[in-house]
Amino acid sequence: MSTKATMEKIVSLSKRRGFIFQSSEIYGGLKASYDYGPLGVELKKNIKETWWRDMVHSREDIVGLDCSILMHSDVWKASGHLAGFSDPLVDCKNCKERFRADKAPLAEAGSEIKYREGGKSDGKKLTGTVDERGYVCPVCACPDLSAERQFNLMFRTSLGPVDPLQEIANAAEELAALDPKGRMQKLSEIMKPSAVYLRPETAQGMFVNFKNILDSSRVKPPFGIAQVGKSYRNEITTSNLTFRTCEFEQMEMEFFVKPGSDEEWYTYWRDARLEWYINLGIKPENLRLREHEVSELAHYAKACSDIEYFFPFETQNGVGEWGELEGIANRTDYDLKKHTEYSGKDLSYFNSETKERYVPYVIEPAAGADRAALAFLCDAYDEETVVSPKGKEETRTVLRFDPKIAPIKAAVFPLVKRDGMPEVAHKIVQDLQKAGINSFYDQSGAVGRRYRRMDEAGTPFCITVDSETLENETITIRDRDTMAQERISVNGLVSELIKRIRDE
Ligand code: ATP
């Protein structure tokens, strides 16, 4: 995180410059739903494309997949999501906050805690005792909490010509005559035949297609299947812009290995994935690997680490909080075995050379594209004091994105709006676009202002067409970070930019 970034500044810049907007804003917005504007969509697309290039195209052992969001309901039974994909949910009796018990601040059982009535800063001072659950309300620190309740995180919808609501209306009399338990049973019978769920993760698509890919793609363990796509979770607590939303995009890869080699591959992927963020420009001091304690591991996982980023979130202790960007897990043979059990299809691998048959172990690096985009945005944010050409001190806001993920790579300015300069500048923009370098033409205002606008958008290179361009076909290229300008020939511009973007 840049020491200068705060969530308030990130939210305001996102809206002002078109990175992230509140969804359906003109109707008052929809809770925890966001839209990516012209700059945001490019940023997220560049992150996903870089992930795909590094995980799929630059390797011989990983293939891609794109599954449908709606899958057979038995997939979720086998994966455990339908029965157990739930978070323990708790209500604070003092400030009425609803939160996840496993995310609440811990406090020693039996200790006395002071809090304010209603969670208000001028509320009466109260004291309470932490019960044996050992946590307090994340908002007001009150230990007086409701019992934990389970809550299904999957969004349910219905598929097919029968509307379950109509069926419920038809059965109204029968339902009214039943006791509450019988009524729930009947309702579940009505809903079940048409019920389908929006996937809460992309991973299951890779497991259920394991055999299809083995049979069609000439791959053999160790090999991986990668997918980028939307996932949906009816999250109870959503906060901090796009960090936790109900609709989000994942970049997941399942790497199938021979049992026995799983620990080695787990270490390999854990380290490789951390390096990926550093190579794309995140400051190493803002990243950490957090190995899960055995008590934290999912029952099927042999090991798991989170790659965490120090986000500029507001907390009770000031600005800054570690948040998960990506989880790397050794999922053992749990998923393939479960799907074998539920589908009745053999999902083992037979090595025809060694005549060995085994169910592969799976190492899963699971990342979120939205969280990554937010982390890259926060980390790139910087403010510095510069002296304007008129000798005045001013603040320059600059997003120091790695050129590979910068939304716009180059901006092209005619120094003045006449003498044929706009035409030359437009031609340069077209040539850059044709070469796949996303560029932007801007002729309004003083050049200094135009530079500042592009700094704030994170554009690494600004190209100016001036009177010398008309004489000798050279332009100036200005570097966003150093602000240094260099004069180069128009003919060499495309290759020079490609070199600088690729960091060659
Ligand atoms: P958390 O503990 O924060 O809820 P998780 O451990 O449940 O996350 P995974 O199931 O491992 O998350 O999903 C892999 C990645 O998908 C996460 O590291 C994160 O980047 C992203 N992700 C998960 N849930 C959300 C969400 N609600 N909003 C945005 N991104 C998410």
XYZ file of C-alpha atoms and ligand atoms in Angstrom:
535
model
C 0.000 0.000 0.000
C 1.236 3.477 -0.676
C 1.474 5.416 2.571
C -0.553 8.089 0.774
C -3.518 5.881 -0.140
C -6.686 5.854 1.930
C -9.904 4.144 0.929
C -11.582 7.557 0.737
C -9.036 8.702 -1.868
C -9.241 5.416 -3.782
C -13.066 5.529 -3.882
C -13.071 9.157 -4.961
C -10.399 8.649 -7.663
C -12.210 5.520 -8.883
C -15.407 7.435 -9.434
C -13.794 10.644 -10.748
C -11.616 8.873 -13.317
C -13.886 5.955 -14.221
C -12.258 2.976 -12.542
C -15.148 1.753 -10.372
C -18.746 2.990 -10.013
C -21.487 1.929 -7.630
C -23.879 -0.370 -9.516
C -27.261 1.142 -10.492
C -26.156 4.410 -8.920
C -28.963 6.520 -10.402
C -31.447 4.271 -8.547
C -29.649 4.644 -5.231
C -27.165 1.840 -5.838
C -27.249 -1.883 -5.051
C -25.421 -3.003 -1.919
C -21.905 -4.266 -2.610
C -22.313 -4.344 -6.395
C -19.939 -2.380 -8.571
C -19.384 -1.586 -12.227
C -15.982 -1.103 -13.810
C -15.709 2.094 -15.849
C -13.545 2.636 -18.959
C -10.257 2.641 -17.002
C -11.291 -0.063 -14.511
C -12.359 -2.539 -17.175
C -8.973 -2.183 -18.907
C -7.107 -2.637 -15.617
C -9.021 -5.792 -14.671
C -8.810 -7.181 -18.214
C -5.029 -6.634 -18.253
C -4.686 -8.452 -14.903
C -6.760 -11.406 -16.153
C -4.859 -11.518 -19.451
C -1.494 -11.410 -17.685
C -2.632 -14.219 -15.396
C -3.775 -16.272 -18.401
C -0.553 -15.626 -20.297
C 1.599 -16.571 -17.312
C -0.487 -19.548 -16.167
C -1.593 -21.032 -19.511
C 0.158 -19.625 -22.606
C 3.679 -19.536 -21.252
C 3.554 -23.121 -19.940
C 3.256 -26.507 -21.584
C 1.582 -28.196 -18.614
C -1.589 -26.108 -18.140
C -4.699 -25.952 -20.346
C -7.686 -23.608 -20.176
C -11.396 -24.142 -19.588
C -14.537 -22.003 -19.574
C -17.477 -23.632 -17.770
C -21.081 -22.568 -17.429
C -22.109 -20.782 -14.258
C -25.161 -23.016 -13.741
C -24.181 -26.611 -13.074
C -26.006 -29.795 -12.081
C -27.121 -29.504 -8.432
C -25.383 -32.781 -7.604
C -22.047 -31.019 -8.252
C -22.736 -28.891 -5.165
C -23.865 -31.875 -3.138
C -20.620 -33.672 -3.953
C -18.496 -30.600 -3.254
C -20.193 -30.094 0.092
C -21.483 -26.636 -0.810
C -25.145 -27.559 -0.714
C -25.062 -28.997 2.775
C -22.199 -27.185 4.351
C -21.343 -24.054 2.369
C -22.489 -21.792 5.159
C -21.055 -19.215 7.459
C -21.860 -18.954 11.141
C -23.832 -15.709 11.418
C -24.255 -13.619 14.577
C -26.220 -10.475 15.511
C -24.920 -7.913 17.983
C -27.646 -7.210 20.546
C -26.232 -3.739 21.201
C -25.637 -2.120 17.774
C -27.567 -4.711 15.688
C -24.611 -5.369 13.394
C -24.823 -8.751 11.639
C -21.436 -10.370 11.118
C -19.568 -13.606 10.478
C -18.471 -15.272 13.708
C -15.255 -16.562 12.106
C -14.249 -13.018 11.134
C -15.014 -11.321 14.474
C -12.299 -9.742 16.643
C -11.104 -12.200 19.255
C -11.259 -11.457 22.994
C -10.389 -13.634 25.947
C -13.355 -15.614 27.280
C -14.363 -14.306 30.725
C -12.672 -10.911 30.269
C -14.558 -7.646 30.854
C -15.046 -5.418 27.814
C -16.172 -1.771 27.746
C -18.440 -0.555 24.959
C -20.905 2.250 24.221
C -24.683 1.852 24.200
C -25.987 1.441 20.645
C -22.396 1.621 19.362
C -22.669 5.440 19.395
C -19.635 7.514 20.399
C -21.821 9.512 22.865
C -23.736 6.400 24.077
C -23.755 5.362 27.767
C -20.570 3.514 28.844
C -21.351 -0.165 29.446
C -19.320 -3.197 30.492
C -19.912 -6.800 29.434
C -18.249 -10.179 29.834
C -16.928 -12.144 26.854
C -18.581 -15.566 26.720
C -16.912 -18.880 25.911
C -17.038 -18.183 22.147
C -14.186 -15.695 22.690
C -15.101 -12.894 20.285
C -16.895 -9.532 20.280
C -18.862 -7.373 17.817
C -16.529 -5.973 15.099
C -18.348 -2.617 15.154
C -18.993 -1.713 18.818
C -16.884 -4.358 20.676
C -19.977 -5.506 22.617
C -19.777 -9.129 23.826
C -23.603 -9.471 24.119
C -24.318 -11.495 20.961
C -27.025 -13.738 19.518
C -26.493 -17.460 18.960
C -24.633 -18.446 15.762
C -26.896 -19.289 12.835
C -26.060 -20.975 9.542
C -26.720 -19.219 6.258
C -26.429 -20.688 2.770
C -24.048 -18.615 0.691
C -25.203 -19.935 -2.694
C -27.723 -17.981 -4.775
C -30.604 -20.234 -5.796
C -32.655 -19.781 -8.940
C -34.912 -22.087 -10.957
C -34.422 -23.699 -14.330
C -37.146 -24.976 -16.664
C -40.732 -24.168 -17.596
C -42.234 -24.620 -14.129
C -42.346 -21.565 -11.898
C -41.923 -22.785 -8.308
C -43.801 -19.716 -7.014
C -46.855 -20.801 -9.018
C -46.530 -24.307 -7.561
C -46.362 -22.848 -4.054
C -49.489 -20.766 -4.743
C -51.274 -23.908 -5.980
C -50.322 -25.765 -2.801
C -51.287 -22.877 -0.465
C -54.139 -24.723 1.269
C -52.113 -27.877 1.804
C -49.199 -25.817 3.139
C -51.422 -23.873 5.538
C -52.638 -27.107 7.107
C -49.121 -28.353 7.884
C -47.008 -27.666 10.991
C -43.855 -25.494 10.409
C -41.533 -28.494 9.936
C -43.893 -30.217 7.488
C -44.395 -26.939 5.648
C -40.632 -26.508 5.129
C -40.423 -30.091 3.910
C -43.226 -29.567 1.399
C -41.711 -26.288 0.196
C -38.370 -27.969 -0.321
C -40.120 -30.755 -2.344
C -41.703 -28.090 -4.575
C -38.475 -26.122 -5.069
C -36.081 -29.037 -5.543
C -36.854 -30.244 -9.093
C -36.139 -26.857 -10.671
C -33.510 -25.552 -8.214
C -30.116 -24.608 -9.625
C -27.389 -22.514 -8.084
C -25.043 -19.812 -9.300
C -21.573 -21.302 -8.815
C -19.799 -20.061 -5.671
C -16.376 -20.948 -7.145
C -15.016 -21.894 -10.552
C -12.964 -24.843 -9.224
C -15.680 -27.512 -9.430
C -15.836 -27.048 -13.218
C -12.244 -28.275 -13.455
C -12.938 -31.364 -11.324
C -16.061 -32.426 -13.203
C -14.262 -31.971 -16.562
C -11.120 -33.796 -15.427
C -11.902 -36.892 -17.506
C -13.033 -34.899 -20.563
C -9.721 -33.064 -20.564
C -7.629 -36.181 -19.964
C -9.390 -37.880 -22.904
C -9.248 -34.925 -25.300
C -6.040 -33.018 -24.620
C -3.133 -35.479 -24.371
C -2.202 -34.174 -20.921
C -0.897 -36.288 -18.073
C -0.051 -35.490 -14.449
C 1.524 -33.236 -13.414
C -0.772 -30.887 -15.342
C -3.200 -28.077 -14.609
C -6.579 -26.773 -15.733
C -7.136 -23.016 -15.480
C -10.298 -20.954 -15.596
C -11.242 -17.299 -15.210
C -14.867 -16.468 -14.558
C -17.606 -15.076 -12.378
C -18.588 -16.623 -9.064
C -21.428 -15.680 -6.747
C -21.760 -15.812 -2.972
C -24.516 -14.315 -0.901
C -21.978 -12.721 1.436
C -23.393 -11.361 4.665
C -20.805 -8.743 5.390
C -19.662 -6.854 2.345
C -17.301 -3.929 2.655
C -14.395 -1.928 1.323
C -15.350 -1.335 -2.278
C -14.728 -4.482 -4.354
C -12.851 -6.445 -1.664
C -15.887 -8.542 -0.708
C -18.860 -8.524 -3.049
C -21.620 -10.984 -3.923
C -20.618 -11.207 -7.586
C -16.907 -11.430 -8.325
C -14.419 -12.898 -10.729
C -11.975 -15.668 -9.917
C -8.763 -16.832 -11.565
C -8.346 -20.449 -10.442
C -6.086 -23.279 -11.469
C -6.264 -26.915 -10.368
C -2.926 -28.690 -10.714
C -3.221 -32.502 -10.735
C -0.181 -34.371 -9.436
C 0.878 -37.858 -8.433
C 0.291 -38.459 -4.690
C 3.631 -38.170 -2.968
C 4.769 -35.266 -5.148
C 2.022 -32.989 -3.767
C 4.093 -31.300 -1.039
C 6.785 -30.293 -3.499
C 4.217 -28.865 -5.927
C 2.410 -27.068 -3.114
C 5.625 -25.237 -2.191
C 6.330 -24.533 -5.858
C 2.934 -22.898 -6.501
C 2.867 -21.007 -3.214
C 6.197 -19.354 -4.016
C 5.468 -18.857 -7.725
C 2.188 -17.106 -7.020
C 3.715 -14.719 -4.491
C 6.420 -13.851 -7.039
C 3.732 -13.124 -9.646
C 2.361 -10.170 -7.664
C 5.856 -8.837 -6.957
C 6.877 -9.113 -10.626
C 3.779 -7.151 -11.586
C 4.824 -4.298 -9.347
C 3.253 -4.805 -5.915
C 5.686 -3.637 -3.230
C 7.043 -6.725 -1.424
C 6.586 -5.068 2.000
C 2.831 -4.915 1.337
C 2.582 -8.651 0.660
C 2.867 -11.609 2.995
C 2.355 -15.358 2.886
C 0.268 -16.620 5.761
C 0.452 -20.354 6.301
C -2.767 -21.657 7.872
C -2.666 -23.248 11.305
C -3.804 -26.883 11.318
C -6.946 -25.802 13.217
C -7.796 -23.380 10.373
C -7.525 -25.932 7.544
C -10.638 -27.170 5.755
C -11.185 -30.799 6.695
C -9.962 -32.047 3.285
C -6.923 -29.755 2.954
C -3.433 -30.946 3.821
C -1.948 -27.431 3.721
C -3.051 -23.930 2.775
C -1.450 -20.483 2.601
C -2.962 -17.134 1.847
C -1.189 -14.427 -0.078
C -2.254 -11.300 1.765
C -2.018 -7.628 0.857
C -1.909 -4.743 3.310
C -5.009 -2.821 2.170
C -5.576 0.792 3.320
C -8.799 -0.171 5.121
C -9.936 1.827 8.127
C -9.788 -0.246 11.309
C -10.157 0.494 15.008
C -6.349 0.756 15.152
C -5.967 3.155 12.223
C -5.429 2.684 8.487
C -4.212 -0.647 7.161
C -5.323 -4.266 7.345
C -4.059 -7.529 5.842
C -6.605 -9.082 3.467
C -6.501 -12.282 1.379
C -5.677 -11.886 -2.308
C -5.243 -15.543 -3.145
C -5.304 -18.921 -1.409
C -3.003 -21.802 -2.341
C -4.242 -25.145 -1.051
C -3.222 -28.775 -1.160
C -6.729 -30.237 -1.606
C -5.493 -33.849 -1.687
C -7.642 -36.286 -3.736
C -10.787 -35.133 -1.928
C -12.594 -33.470 -4.857
C -11.987 -36.158 -7.480
C -12.951 -38.882 -5.005
C -16.146 -37.066 -3.996
C -17.198 -36.601 -7.625
C -16.419 -40.263 -8.304
C -18.665 -41.195 -5.382
C -21.583 -38.944 -6.409
C -21.420 -39.400 -10.203
C -20.421 -43.067 -10.267
C -17.753 -42.170 -12.895
C -14.154 -43.246 -12.391
C -11.963 -40.157 -12.093
C -8.651 -41.914 -11.574
C -5.644 -41.653 -13.899
C -3.949 -44.629 -15.518
C -0.320 -44.281 -16.523
C 0.036 -46.669 -19.447
C 3.851 -46.629 -19.273
C 4.206 -47.579 -15.613
C 0.836 -49.405 -15.467
C -0.014 -47.399 -12.341
C -3.504 -46.168 -11.500
C -4.098 -43.411 -8.965
C -6.436 -40.544 -8.073
C -4.328 -37.385 -8.455
C -3.805 -34.918 -5.644
C -4.709 -31.313 -6.422
C -2.788 -28.125 -5.693
C -5.038 -25.105 -6.163
C -3.924 -21.486 -6.480
C -7.250 -19.578 -6.279
C -7.104 -15.834 -6.864
C -9.718 -13.087 -7.147
C -9.518 -10.704 -10.116
C -11.438 -7.950 -8.315
C -9.327 -8.127 -5.168
C -6.188 -8.146 -7.293
C -7.404 -5.064 -9.211
C -8.126 -3.280 -5.915
C -4.691 -4.188 -4.538
C -2.924 -3.020 -7.723
C -4.903 0.235 -7.570
C -4.063 0.879 -3.898
C -0.419 -0.051 -4.351
C 0.013 2.138 -7.433
C -1.478 5.208 -5.743
C 1.028 7.936 -4.967
C 1.044 11.663 -4.306
C 4.110 13.834 -4.635
C 4.891 17.535 -4.495
C 6.173 18.949 -7.758
C 6.996 22.452 -8.939
C 4.911 23.688 -11.876
C 6.533 25.521 -14.847
C 5.337 28.754 -13.184
C 7.317 27.884 -10.044
C 4.271 26.944 -7.951
C 4.303 23.871 -5.697
C 1.484 21.449 -6.444
C 0.465 17.899 -5.626
C 0.801 15.348 -8.380
C -1.436 12.281 -7.984
C 0.012 9.399 -9.927
C -0.896 5.744 -10.332
C 2.403 3.926 -10.789
C 1.023 0.822 -12.516
C 3.400 -1.590 -14.191
C 2.968 -0.712 -17.904
C 1.712 -4.277 -18.541
C -1.444 -3.649 -16.515
C -1.850 0.114 -17.064
C -5.321 0.761 -18.584
C -3.981 3.200 -21.197
C -0.396 2.635 -22.298
C 0.197 5.873 -24.197
C -1.444 9.279 -24.552
C -0.752 11.357 -27.628
C -0.960 15.171 -27.538
C -0.652 17.739 -30.313
C 1.153 20.676 -28.687
C -1.369 23.053 -30.312
C -4.668 22.470 -32.111
C -3.392 23.727 -35.491
C -0.602 23.531 -38.082
C -1.498 19.931 -38.873
C -0.397 18.672 -35.425
C -3.807 17.103 -34.510
C -3.758 15.107 -37.767
C -0.247 13.755 -37.078
C -1.217 12.918 -33.469
C -4.389 11.088 -34.611
C -2.329 9.077 -37.086
C 0.092 8.076 -34.289
C -2.849 6.967 -32.095
C -4.169 4.830 -34.956
C -0.768 3.234 -35.536
C -0.384 2.441 -31.841
C -3.902 0.981 -31.611
C -3.187 -1.200 -34.643
C -0.081 -2.502 -32.868
C -2.248 -3.456 -29.870
C -1.058 -0.555 -27.674
C -4.133 0.998 -26.070
C -3.756 4.745 -26.641
C -5.630 7.953 -26.027
C -5.752 11.264 -27.915
C -6.023 14.486 -25.910
C -5.799 18.037 -27.219
C -7.579 20.031 -24.524
C -5.814 22.380 -22.111
C -2.152 23.109 -21.419
C 0.244 20.186 -21.913
C 1.115 20.257 -18.176
C -2.563 19.684 -17.313
C -2.783 16.878 -19.838
C 0.257 15.204 -18.256
C -1.389 15.425 -14.800
C -4.618 13.873 -16.086
C -2.713 10.939 -17.569
C -0.609 10.541 -14.378
C -3.845 10.126 -12.442
C -5.019 7.482 -14.918
C -1.698 5.631 -14.536
C -0.649 6.093 -18.198
C 3.080 5.322 -18.363
C 3.935 7.220 -21.568
C 2.841 10.578 -23.015
C 3.808 11.448 -26.566
C 3.814 15.061 -27.753
C 3.655 16.186 -31.356
C 5.240 19.653 -31.774
C 6.698 21.854 -34.513
C 9.858 19.717 -34.655
C 7.700 16.703 -35.475
C 6.541 18.490 -38.607
C 10.134 19.284 -39.572
C 12.015 16.053 -38.785
C 9.440 13.386 -37.824
C 10.469 13.147 -34.176
C 8.243 13.276 -31.094
C 8.885 13.588 -27.369
C 8.108 10.671 -25.112
C 7.601 11.480 -21.428
C 7.953 8.896 -18.692
C 5.193 8.978 -16.033
C 7.451 8.115 -13.099
C 10.587 10.126 -13.790
C 8.797 12.818 -15.832
C 11.904 12.802 -18.063
C 11.363 13.519 -21.755
C 13.219 12.052 -24.652
C 13.022 12.823 -28.355
C 12.778 9.839 -30.659
C 11.780 9.266 -34.259
C 8.116 8.599 -35.047
C 9.166 5.511 -37.023
C 10.723 3.874 -33.972
C 7.842 4.671 -31.604
C 5.882 1.391 -31.791
C 8.936 -0.795 -31.189
C 10.204 1.499 -28.415
C 6.847 1.359 -26.596
C 6.583 -2.421 -26.965
C 10.083 -2.706 -25.480
C 9.217 -0.441 -22.539
C 5.843 -2.107 -21.860
C 7.424 -5.558 -21.824
C 10.243 -4.189 -19.656
C 12.914 -5.550 -22.002
P -12.582 -15.033 2.345
O -11.970 -15.826 3.489
O -12.001 -13.645 2.207
O -14.065 -15.069 2.306
P -12.185 -17.356 0.769
O -11.040 -18.001 1.480
O -13.558 -17.852 1.015
O -12.124 -15.756 0.998
P -11.646 -18.618 -1.713
O -12.836 -19.471 -1.690
O -10.314 -19.233 -1.405
O -11.867 -17.346 -0.774
O -11.605 -17.878 -3.118
C -10.401 -17.564 -3.794
C -10.279 -16.065 -4.024
O -11.487 -15.526 -4.570
C -10.031 -15.241 -2.755
O -8.679 -15.262 -2.383
C -10.478 -13.874 -3.196
O -9.458 -13.207 -3.928
C -11.632 -14.176 -4.132
N -12.910 -13.996 -3.419
C -13.540 -14.899 -2.624
N -14.686 -14.386 -2.147
C -14.795 -13.133 -2.657
C -15.769 -12.092 -2.546
N -16.874 -12.256 -1.837
N -15.561 -10.933 -3.202
C -14.435 -10.749 -3.947
N -13.498 -11.698 -4.101
C -13.653 -12.877 -3.471
